[in-house]
Amino acid sequence: MTEAPIDAVDVDGDDDADREVVEHERDEIREFVKGLSADDIKSGSWFTKLIAQALSSYTEKVDWQYFQERYEGVPPDAIVNQRIKMAARYAALEGGLSAGAYSAAVVATLGSLGGASPATVPAAVATLMVDVAFITRLQLRLAYDVAVLYRVPLDLSDPDDMWKLIRVAFTIKSGEAVREGVVKAVPAIVRPVIKRFYSGAVLSAGKGLPVVGKYLLQKNVIKIGIPLVGVPLAVVLNRYTTLLAGRHAQAVFRNEARVIELAEGLSKRSQHPQLMLWVAWLVIMADDKIADDEALLIRHLVRLVRDHHQVVDKQLAHLVDIDPAEVWGRLDAEPGDLSDILDVADRVATVDGPVNASEKAVISEIRDRCRRV
């Protein structure tokens, strides 16, 4: 984004200033679209090119310290909510600028695309691509901002972290959660259209970026040719899909930040870091299932124990099945106060929700052994 949207502070915004920012952004995107061939659009390769254009210089400048300098002392939740509203406002303004150029003819033109020359891309399709690329870049950067503000580490040179950002930004494989949010988050008059947007194209292939490009284009074609009395469709879809994408990113990265915060607290307070890892893993495996939050917690606990205490447990790292007797022996052999270990067991059990019967049984045994010591 340009300097204005990065540094914007006022949630309510100034309409003229916002429009100027959006028009400047559209000019940038228009230049990007001019460089695309018809094959780039049909194959989805446009998304691969947009990723490089959208994130390279942006991520070099925008980090946690960057936001701290502009919002010093403000809790991350407040800043994230502000930026989601700002992005939704920009998305709606862009939709209004694009809406007048949309027609059902664009759908037919998409089907006839061919060749590899930028000159072969019809004007109608170029109009659609400006809108799609604008919203795509906006939502991708918004998700990145949310991760940075919650201090969730992302290494975008790592394919797994890049895919994580893409999946979160575009609510891939989370349609059910998004549709549940739709019911409460948007006015009743537009709910059917928003639901149709999210229940349309489904991303079922692997992590290839062109596949994502085709997926995003298919979803956005719904903006064309659907009558919605009294409400400009492109404005509505741009605004609410960006709002929902931002809230989805907030839910995902805020939860990860919660787990990281828990892991940091447990590691810093622990007087028995190696034993803590064994007890945490025993509690996690009590019900023979590993929830996503539990997997995230143990990963960060291992990392933080290594960083804070210089402890690396190779036996645990190579473990396939954990034997409770191994943990009981370690507990019984440890002298002194083990209240920190009992606290670990209690907190680990609740990381993924209410404590179940299997976890309660393990914690009860841990409590008895800690008290005997």
JSON list of C-alpha atoms in Angstrom, two decimals, residues 41-235:
[
{"chain": "A", "resi": 41, "resn": "ILE", "atom": "CA", "xyz": [-5.33, -14.65, -15.93]},
{"chain": "A", "resi": 42, "resn": "LYS", "atom": "CA", "xyz": [-6.76, -18.00, -17.05]},
{"chain": "A", "resi": 43, "resn": "SER", "atom": "CA", "xyz": [-4.04, -20.07, -15.40]},
{"chain": "A", "resi": 44, "resn": "GLY", "atom": "CA", "xyz": [-4.08, -18.13, -12.14]},
{"chain": "A", "resi": 45, "resn": "SER", "atom": "CA", "xyz": [-0.41, -17.13, -12.50]},
{"chain": "A", "resi": 46, "resn": "TRP", "atom": "CA", "xyz": [-1.45, -13.52, -11.94]},
{"chain": "A", "resi": 47, "resn": "PHE", "atom": "CA", "xyz": [-1.64, -14.37, -8.23]},
{"chain": "A", "resi": 48, "resn": "THR", "atom": "CA", "xyz": [1.98, -15.52, -8.09]},
{"chain": "A", "resi": 49, "resn": "LYS", "atom": "CA", "xyz": [3.06, -12.24, -9.65]},
{"chain": "A", "resi": 50, "resn": "LEU", "atom": "CA", "xyz": [0.82, -10.21, -7.33]},
{"chain": "A", "resi": 51, "resn": "ILE", "atom": "CA", "xyz": [2.30, -11.92, -4.25]},
{"chain": "A", "resi": 52, "resn": "ALA", "atom": "CA", "xyz": [5.76, -10.68, -5.19]},
{"chain": "A", "resi": 53, "resn": "GLN", "atom": "CA", "xyz": [4.44, -7.19, -5.93]},
{"chain": "A", "resi": 54, "resn": "ALA", "atom": "CA", "xyz": [2.26, -7.00, -2.82]},
{"chain": "A", "resi": 55, "resn": "LEU", "atom": "CA", "xyz": [4.61, -8.23, -0.10]},
{"chain": "A", "resi": 56, "resn": "SER", "atom": "CA", "xyz": [8.25, -7.67, -1.06]},
{"chain": "A", "resi": 57, "resn": "SER", "atom": "CA", "xyz": [8.76, -4.01, -0.14]},
{"chain": "A", "resi": 58, "resn": "TYR", "atom": "CA", "xyz": [5.79, -3.94, 2.26]},
{"chain": "A", "resi": 59, "resn": "THR", "atom": "CA", "xyz": [7.12, -6.58, 4.63]},
{"chain": "A", "resi": 60, "resn": "GLU", "atom": "CA", "xyz": [10.55, -4.95, 4.70]},
{"chain": "A", "resi": 61, "resn": "LYS", "atom": "CA", "xyz": [9.01, -1.79, 6.12]},
{"chain": "A", "resi": 62, "resn": "VAL", "atom": "CA", "xyz": [6.07, -2.99, 8.18]},
{"chain": "A", "resi": 63, "resn": "ASP", "atom": "CA", "xyz": [7.01, -4.85, 11.36]},
{"chain": "A", "resi": 64, "resn": "TRP", "atom": "CA", "xyz": [5.92, -4.77, 14.99]},
{"chain": "A", "resi": 65, "resn": "GLN", "atom": "CA", "xyz": [8.26, -1.88, 15.77]},
{"chain": "A", "resi": 66, "resn": "TYR", "atom": "CA", "xyz": [6.76, 0.07, 12.88]},
{"chain": "A", "resi": 67, "resn": "PHE", "atom": "CA", "xyz": [3.31, -0.11, 14.46]},
{"chain": "A", "resi": 68, "resn": "GLN", "atom": "CA", "xyz": [4.66, 0.61, 17.93]},
{"chain": "A", "resi": 69, "resn": "GLU", "atom": "CA", "xyz": [6.08, 3.90, 16.73]},
{"chain": "A", "resi": 70, "resn": "ARG", "atom": "CA", "xyz": [2.67, 4.95, 15.43]},
{"chain": "A", "resi": 71, "resn": "TYR", "atom": "CA", "xyz": [0.41, 3.48, 18.12]},
{"chain": "A", "resi": 72, "resn": "GLU", "atom": "CA", "xyz": [2.64, 3.56, 21.18]},
{"chain": "A", "resi": 73, "resn": "GLY", "atom": "CA", "xyz": [0.90, 2.16, 24.25]},
{"chain": "A", "resi": 74, "resn": "VAL", "atom": "CA", "xyz": [-2.22, 1.05, 22.34]},
{"chain": "A", "resi": 75, "resn": "PRO", "atom": "CA", "xyz": [-3.22, -2.64, 22.87]},
{"chain": "A", "resi": 76, "resn": "PRO", "atom": "CA", "xyz": [-3.08, -4.74, 19.69]},
{"chain": "A", "resi": 77, "resn": "ASP", "atom": "CA", "xyz": [-6.83, -5.49, 19.71]},
{"chain": "A", "resi": 78, "resn": "ALA", "atom": "CA", "xyz": [-7.62, -1.78, 19.30]},
{"chain": "A", "resi": 79, "resn": "ILE", "atom": "CA", "xyz": [-5.19, -1.33, 16.42]},
{"chain": "A", "resi": 80, "resn": "VAL", "atom": "CA", "xyz": [-6.34, -4.49, 14.65]},
{"chain": "A", "resi": 81, "resn": "ASN", "atom": "CA", "xyz": [-10.02, -3.47, 14.84]},
{"chain": "A", "resi": 82, "resn": "GLN", "atom": "CA", "xyz": [-9.11, -0.08, 13.44]},
{"chain": "A", "resi": 83, "resn": "ARG", "atom": "CA", "xyz": [-7.19, -1.49, 10.50]},
{"chain": "A", "resi": 84, "resn": "ILE", "atom": "CA", "xyz": [-9.96, -3.97, 9.65]},
{"chain": "A", "resi": 85, "resn": "LYS", "atom": "CA", "xyz": [-12.49, -1.14, 9.47]},
{"chain": "A", "resi": 86, "resn": "MET", "atom": "CA", "xyz": [-10.10, 0.96, 7.40]},
{"chain": "A", "resi": 87, "resn": "ALA", "atom": "CA", "xyz": [-9.49, -1.88, 4.93]},
{"chain": "A", "resi": 88, "resn": "ALA", "atom": "CA", "xyz": [-13.24, -2.54, 4.61]},
{"chain": "A", "resi": 89, "resn": "ARG", "atom": "CA", "xyz": [-13.78, 1.15, 3.89]},
{"chain": "A", "resi": 90, "resn": "TYR", "atom": "CA", "xyz": [-11.14, 1.17, 1.16]},
{"chain": "A", "resi": 91, "resn": "ALA", "atom": "CA", "xyz": [-12.59, -2.04, -0.31]},
{"chain": "A", "resi": 92, "resn": "ALA", "atom": "CA", "xyz": [-16.07, -0.52, -0.50]},
{"chain": "A", "resi": 93, "resn": "LEU", "atom": "CA", "xyz": [-14.77, 2.64, -2.18]},
{"chain": "A", "resi": 94, "resn": "GLU", "atom": "CA", "xyz": [-12.89, 0.58, -4.75]},
{"chain": "A", "resi": 95, "resn": "GLY", "atom": "CA", "xyz": [-15.99, -1.51, -5.40]},
{"chain": "A", "resi": 96, "resn": "GLY", "atom": "CA", "xyz": [-17.94, 1.64, -6.11]},
{"chain": "A", "resi": 97, "resn": "LEU", "atom": "CA", "xyz": [-15.36, 2.75, -8.65]},
{"chain": "A", "resi": 98, "resn": "SER", "atom": "CA", "xyz": [-15.42, -0.65, -10.38]},
{"chain": "A", "resi": 99, "resn": "ALA", "atom": "CA", "xyz": [-19.15, -1.32, -10.20]},
{"chain": "A", "resi": 100, "resn": "GLY", "atom": "CA", "xyz": [-20.11, 0.99, -13.05]},
{"chain": "A", "resi": 101, "resn": "ALA", "atom": "CA", "xyz": [-17.88, -0.89, -15.47]},
{"chain": "A", "resi": 102, "resn": "TYR", "atom": "CA", "xyz": [-19.19, -4.35, -14.66]},
{"chain": "A", "resi": 103, "resn": "SER", "atom": "CA", "xyz": [-21.55, -6.18, -16.99]},
{"chain": "A", "resi": 104, "resn": "ALA", "atom": "CA", "xyz": [-22.57, -9.76, -17.70]},
{"chain": "A", "resi": 105, "resn": "ALA", "atom": "CA", "xyz": [-20.41, -9.56, -20.83]},
{"chain": "A", "resi": 106, "resn": "VAL", "atom": "CA", "xyz": [-17.33, -9.95, -18.64]},
{"chain": "A", "resi": 107, "resn": "VAL", "atom": "CA", "xyz": [-18.29, -13.55, -17.83]},
{"chain": "A", "resi": 108, "resn": "ALA", "atom": "CA", "xyz": [-18.49, -14.47, -21.51]},
{"chain": "A", "resi": 109, "resn": "THR", "atom": "CA", "xyz": [-15.22, -12.67, -22.20]},
{"chain": "A", "resi": 110, "resn": "LEU", "atom": "CA", "xyz": [-13.45, -14.63, -19.45]},
{"chain": "A", "resi": 111, "resn": "GLY", "atom": "CA", "xyz": [-14.35, -17.87, -21.17]},
{"chain": "A", "resi": 112, "resn": "SER", "atom": "CA", "xyz": [-12.85, -16.80, -24.47]},
{"chain": "A", "resi": 113, "resn": "LEU", "atom": "CA", "xyz": [-9.46, -15.67, -23.17]},
{"chain": "A", "resi": 114, "resn": "GLY", "atom": "CA", "xyz": [-6.49, -17.04, -25.08]},
{"chain": "A", "resi": 115, "resn": "GLY", "atom": "CA", "xyz": [-2.98, -16.24, -26.20]},
{"chain": "A", "resi": 116, "resn": "ALA", "atom": "CA", "xyz": [-0.07, -14.89, -24.22]},
{"chain": "A", "resi": 117, "resn": "SER", "atom": "CA", "xyz": [0.11, -11.23, -25.15]},
{"chain": "A", "resi": 118, "resn": "PRO", "atom": "CA", "xyz": [-1.03, -8.53, -22.73]},
{"chain": "A", "resi": 119, "resn": "ALA", "atom": "CA", "xyz": [-2.65, -6.83, -25.70]},
{"chain": "A", "resi": 120, "resn": "THR", "atom": "CA", "xyz": [-5.11, -9.73, -26.03]},
{"chain": "A", "resi": 121, "resn": "VAL", "atom": "CA", "xyz": [-6.68, -9.07, -22.62]},
{"chain": "A", "resi": 122, "resn": "PRO", "atom": "CA", "xyz": [-10.06, -7.41, -23.27]},
{"chain": "A", "resi": 123, "resn": "ALA", "atom": "CA", "xyz": [-10.91, -4.18, -21.48]},
{"chain": "A", "resi": 124, "resn": "ALA", "atom": "CA", "xyz": [-13.83, -5.81, -19.67]},
{"chain": "A", "resi": 125, "resn": "VAL", "atom": "CA", "xyz": [-11.56, -8.45, -18.17]},
{"chain": "A", "resi": 126, "resn": "ALA", "atom": "CA", "xyz": [-8.95, -5.84, -17.27]},
{"chain": "A", "resi": 127, "resn": "THR", "atom": "CA", "xyz": [-11.66, -4.01, -15.29]},
{"chain": "A", "resi": 128, "resn": "LEU", "atom": "CA", "xyz": [-12.45, -7.18, -13.37]},
{"chain": "A", "resi": 129, "resn": "MET", "atom": "CA", "xyz": [-8.77, -7.89, -12.73]},
{"chain": "A", "resi": 130, "resn": "VAL", "atom": "CA", "xyz": [-8.15, -4.41, -11.31]},
{"chain": "A", "resi": 131, "resn": "ASP", "atom": "CA", "xyz": [-10.93, -5.02, -8.81]},
{"chain": "A", "resi": 132, "resn": "VAL", "atom": "CA", "xyz": [-9.84, -8.58, -7.95]},
{"chain": "A", "resi": 133, "resn": "ALA", "atom": "CA", "xyz": [-6.14, -7.69, -7.65]},
{"chain": "A", "resi": 134, "resn": "PHE", "atom": "CA", "xyz": [-6.93, -4.61, -5.52]},
{"chain": "A", "resi": 135, "resn": "ILE", "atom": "CA", "xyz": [-9.02, -6.59, -3.05]},
{"chain": "A", "resi": 136, "resn": "THR", "atom": "CA", "xyz": [-6.58, -9.50, -3.07]},
{"chain": "A", "resi": 137, "resn": "ARG", "atom": "CA", "xyz": [-3.63, -7.26, -2.22]},
{"chain": "A", "resi": 138, "resn": "LEU", "atom": "CA", "xyz": [-5.65, -5.37, 0.39]},
{"chain": "A", "resi": 139, "resn": "GLN", "atom": "CA", "xyz": [-6.75, -8.52, 2.21]},
{"chain": "A", "resi": 140, "resn": "LEU", "atom": "CA", "xyz": [-3.31, -10.14, 2.00]},
{"chain": "A", "resi": 141, "resn": "ARG", "atom": "CA", "xyz": [-1.62, -7.11, 3.55]},
{"chain": "A", "resi": 142, "resn": "LEU", "atom": "CA", "xyz": [-4.38, -6.81, 6.14]},
{"chain": "A", "resi": 143, "resn": "ALA", "atom": "CA", "xyz": [-3.81, -10.40, 7.28]},
{"chain": "A", "resi": 144, "resn": "TYR", "atom": "CA", "xyz": [-0.07, -9.72, 7.44]},
{"chain": "A", "resi": 145, "resn": "ASP", "atom": "CA", "xyz": [-0.70, -6.58, 9.55]},
{"chain": "A", "resi": 146, "resn": "VAL", "atom": "CA", "xyz": [-2.85, -8.58, 11.96]},
{"chain": "A", "resi": 147, "resn": "ALA", "atom": "CA", "xyz": [-0.14, -11.24, 12.38]},
{"chain": "A", "resi": 148, "resn": "VAL", "atom": "CA", "xyz": [2.50, -8.56, 13.00]},
{"chain": "A", "resi": 149, "resn": "LEU", "atom": "CA", "xyz": [0.35, -6.72, 15.54]},
{"chain": "A", "resi": 150, "resn": "TYR", "atom": "CA", "xyz": [-0.24, -9.90, 17.54]},
{"chain": "A", "resi": 151, "resn": "ARG", "atom": "CA", "xyz": [3.48, -10.68, 17.23]},
{"chain": "A", "resi": 152, "resn": "VAL", "atom": "CA", "xyz": [2.87, -14.01, 15.55]},
{"chain": "A", "resi": 153, "resn": "PRO", "atom": "CA", "xyz": [6.14, -14.89, 13.80]},
{"chain": "A", "resi": 154, "resn": "LEU", "atom": "CA", "xyz": [5.85, -15.30, 10.02]},
{"chain": "A", "resi": 155, "resn": "ASP", "atom": "CA", "xyz": [8.82, -15.98, 7.78]},
{"chain": "A", "resi": 156, "resn": "LEU", "atom": "CA", "xyz": [7.47, -15.34, 4.31]},
{"chain": "A", "resi": 157, "resn": "SER", "atom": "CA", "xyz": [10.56, -16.93, 2.75]},
{"chain": "A", "resi": 158, "resn": "ASP", "atom": "CA", "xyz": [9.28, -20.18, 4.31]},
{"chain": "A", "resi": 159, "resn": "PRO", "atom": "CA", "xyz": [6.66, -21.78, 2.00]},
{"chain": "A", "resi": 160, "resn": "ASP", "atom": "CA", "xyz": [4.68, -23.08, 4.99]},
{"chain": "A", "resi": 161, "resn": "ASP", "atom": "CA", "xyz": [4.42, -19.63, 6.56]},
{"chain": "A", "resi": 162, "resn": "MET", "atom": "CA", "xyz": [3.51, -18.08, 3.22]},
{"chain": "A", "resi": 163, "resn": "TRP", "atom": "CA", "xyz": [0.77, -20.64, 2.71]},
{"chain": "A", "resi": 164, "resn": "LYS", "atom": "CA", "xyz": [-0.46, -20.01, 6.24]},
{"chain": "A", "resi": 165, "resn": "LEU", "atom": "CA", "xyz": [-0.80, -16.28, 5.49]},
{"chain": "A", "resi": 166, "resn": "ILE", "atom": "CA", "xyz": [-2.62, -16.98, 2.21]},
{"chain": "A", "resi": 167, "resn": "ARG", "atom": "CA", "xyz": [-4.96, -19.48, 3.83]},
{"chain": "A", "resi": 168, "resn": "VAL", "atom": "CA", "xyz": [-5.86, -17.05, 6.61]},
{"chain": "A", "resi": 169, "resn": "ALA", "atom": "CA", "xyz": [-6.16, -13.99, 4.34]},
{"chain": "A", "resi": 170, "resn": "PHE", "atom": "CA", "xyz": [-8.64, -15.65, 1.98]},
{"chain": "A", "resi": 171, "resn": "THR", "atom": "CA", "xyz": [-10.43, -17.90, 4.51]},
{"chain": "A", "resi": 172, "resn": "ILE", "atom": "CA", "xyz": [-9.36, -21.01, 2.58]},
{"chain": "A", "resi": 173, "resn": "LYS", "atom": "CA", "xyz": [-10.69, -24.23, 4.14]},
{"chain": "A", "resi": 174, "resn": "SER", "atom": "CA", "xyz": [-12.60, -22.21, 6.70]},
{"chain": "A", "resi": 175, "resn": "GLY", "atom": "CA", "xyz": [-15.85, -21.60, 4.84]},
{"chain": "A", "resi": 176, "resn": "GLU", "atom": "CA", "xyz": [-18.04, -22.99, 7.60]},
{"chain": "A", "resi": 177, "resn": "ALA", "atom": "CA", "xyz": [-16.55, -20.63, 10.18]},
{"chain": "A", "resi": 178, "resn": "VAL", "atom": "CA", "xyz": [-16.92, -17.72, 7.79]},
{"chain": "A", "resi": 179, "resn": "ARG", "atom": "CA", "xyz": [-20.53, -18.54, 6.99]},
{"chain": "A", "resi": 180, "resn": "GLU", "atom": "CA", "xyz": [-21.34, -18.68, 10.70]},
{"chain": "A", "resi": 181, "resn": "GLY", "atom": "CA", "xyz": [-19.83, -15.22, 11.08]},
{"chain": "A", "resi": 182, "resn": "VAL", "atom": "CA", "xyz": [-21.73, -13.94, 8.07]},
{"chain": "A", "resi": 183, "resn": "VAL", "atom": "CA", "xyz": [-25.10, -14.41, 9.74]},
{"chain": "A", "resi": 184, "resn": "LYS", "atom": "CA", "xyz": [-24.19, -12.06, 12.58]},
{"chain": "A", "resi": 185, "resn": "ALA", "atom": "CA", "xyz": [-21.89, -9.65, 10.77]},
{"chain": "A", "resi": 186, "resn": "VAL", "atom": "CA", "xyz": [-23.84, -8.44, 7.74]},
{"chain": "A", "resi": 187, "resn": "PRO", "atom": "CA", "xyz": [-27.29, -6.91, 7.17]},
{"chain": "A", "resi": 188, "resn": "ALA", "atom": "CA", "xyz": [-30.03, -9.41, 6.36]},
{"chain": "A", "resi": 189, "resn": "ILE", "atom": "CA", "xyz": [-30.58, -8.02, 2.86]},
{"chain": "A", "resi": 190, "resn": "VAL", "atom": "CA", "xyz": [-27.11, -9.00, 1.68]},
{"chain": "A", "resi": 191, "resn": "ARG", "atom": "CA", "xyz": [-26.67, -12.28, 3.54]},
{"chain": "A", "resi": 192, "resn": "PRO", "atom": "CA", "xyz": [-27.79, -14.49, 0.63]},
{"chain": "A", "resi": 193, "resn": "VAL", "atom": "CA", "xyz": [-25.23, -12.90, -1.68]},
{"chain": "A", "resi": 194, "resn": "ILE", "atom": "CA", "xyz": [-22.39, -13.11, 0.85]},
{"chain": "A", "resi": 195, "resn": "LYS", "atom": "CA", "xyz": [-23.24, -16.75, 1.57]},
{"chain": "A", "resi": 196, "resn": "ARG", "atom": "CA", "xyz": [-23.24, -17.49, -2.15]},
{"chain": "A", "resi": 197, "resn": "PHE", "atom": "CA", "xyz": [-19.82, -15.84, -2.44]},
{"chain": "A", "resi": 198, "resn": "TYR", "atom": "CA", "xyz": [-18.37, -18.16, 0.21]},
{"chain": "A", "resi": 199, "resn": "SER", "atom": "CA", "xyz": [-20.16, -21.32, -0.90]},
{"chain": "A", "resi": 200, "resn": "GLY", "atom": "CA", "xyz": [-19.11, -20.96, -4.55]},
{"chain": "A", "resi": 201, "resn": "ALA", "atom": "CA", "xyz": [-15.61, -21.88, -5.67]},
{"chain": "A", "resi": 202, "resn": "VAL", "atom": "CA", "xyz": [-13.82, -24.36, -3.43]},
{"chain": "A", "resi": 203, "resn": "LEU", "atom": "CA", "xyz": [-10.06, -24.72, -3.22]},
{"chain": "A", "resi": 204, "resn": "SER", "atom": "CA", "xyz": [-9.45, -28.46, -3.17]},
{"chain": "A", "resi": 205, "resn": "ALA", "atom": "CA", "xyz": [-6.00, -28.68, -4.76]},
{"chain": "A", "resi": 206, "resn": "GLY", "atom": "CA", "xyz": [-2.57, -28.27, -3.18]},
{"chain": "A", "resi": 207, "resn": "LYS", "atom": "CA", "xyz": [-0.61, -25.19, -2.27]},
{"chain": "A", "resi": 208, "resn": "GLY", "atom": "CA", "xyz": [0.24, -24.01, -5.79]},
{"chain": "A", "resi": 209, "resn": "LEU", "atom": "CA", "xyz": [-0.17, -20.24, -6.05]},
{"chain": "A", "resi": 210, "resn": "PRO", "atom": "CA", "xyz": [-1.77, -20.35, -9.54]},
{"chain": "A", "resi": 211, "resn": "VAL", "atom": "CA", "xyz": [-4.46, -22.62, -8.09]},
{"chain": "A", "resi": 212, "resn": "VAL", "atom": "CA", "xyz": [-5.23, -19.92, -5.53]},
{"chain": "A", "resi": 213, "resn": "GLY", "atom": "CA", "xyz": [-5.35, -17.33, -8.34]},
{"chain": "A", "resi": 214, "resn": "LYS", "atom": "CA", "xyz": [-7.99, -19.33, -10.20]},
{"chain": "A", "resi": 215, "resn": "TYR", "atom": "CA", "xyz": [-9.93, -19.83, -6.96]},
{"chain": "A", "resi": 216, "resn": "LEU", "atom": "CA", "xyz": [-9.99, -16.10, -6.16]},
{"chain": "A", "resi": 217, "resn": "LEU", "atom": "CA", "xyz": [-11.01, -15.16, -9.70]},
{"chain": "A", "resi": 218, "resn": "GLN", "atom": "CA", "xyz": [-13.88, -17.67, -9.70]},
{"chain": "A", "resi": 219, "resn": "LYS", "atom": "CA", "xyz": [-15.17, -16.35, -6.39]},
{"chain": "A", "resi": 220, "resn": "ASN", "atom": "CA", "xyz": [-15.08, -12.74, -7.53]},
{"chain": "A", "resi": 221, "resn": "VAL", "atom": "CA", "xyz": [-16.95, -13.36, -10.79]},
{"chain": "A", "resi": 222, "resn": "ILE", "atom": "CA", "xyz": [-20.10, -13.58, -8.63]},
{"chain": "A", "resi": 223, "resn": "LYS", "atom": "CA", "xyz": [-20.04, -9.76, -8.50]},
{"chain": "A", "resi": 224, "resn": "ILE", "atom": "CA", "xyz": [-21.11, -9.62, -12.13]},
{"chain": "A", "resi": 225, "resn": "GLY", "atom": "CA", "xyz": [-24.67, -9.82, -13.34]},
{"chain": "A", "resi": 226, "resn": "ILE", "atom": "CA", "xyz": [-26.44, -10.52, -10.04]},
{"chain": "A", "resi": 227, "resn": "PRO", "atom": "CA", "xyz": [-29.21, -8.01, -9.40]},
{"chain": "A", "resi": 228, "resn": "LEU", "atom": "CA", "xyz": [-29.48, -6.66, -5.87]},
{"chain": "A", "resi": 229, "resn": "VAL", "atom": "CA", "xyz": [-32.14, -4.00, -5.64]},
{"chain": "A", "resi": 230, "resn": "GLY", "atom": "CA", "xyz": [-30.93, -0.74, -4.13]},
{"chain": "A", "resi": 231, "resn": "VAL", "atom": "CA", "xyz": [-27.46, -1.98, -3.18]},
{"chain": "A", "resi": 232, "resn": "PRO", "atom": "CA", "xyz": [-24.41, -1.80, -5.53]},
{"chain": "A", "resi": 233, "resn": "LEU", "atom": "CA", "xyz": [-23.18, -5.39, -5.43]},
{"chain": "A", "resi": 234, "resn": "ALA", "atom": "CA", "xyz": [-19.47, -4.74, -5.87]},
{"chain": "A", "resi": 235, "resn": "VAL", "atom": "CA", "xyz": [-19.51, -2.27, -2.97]}
]
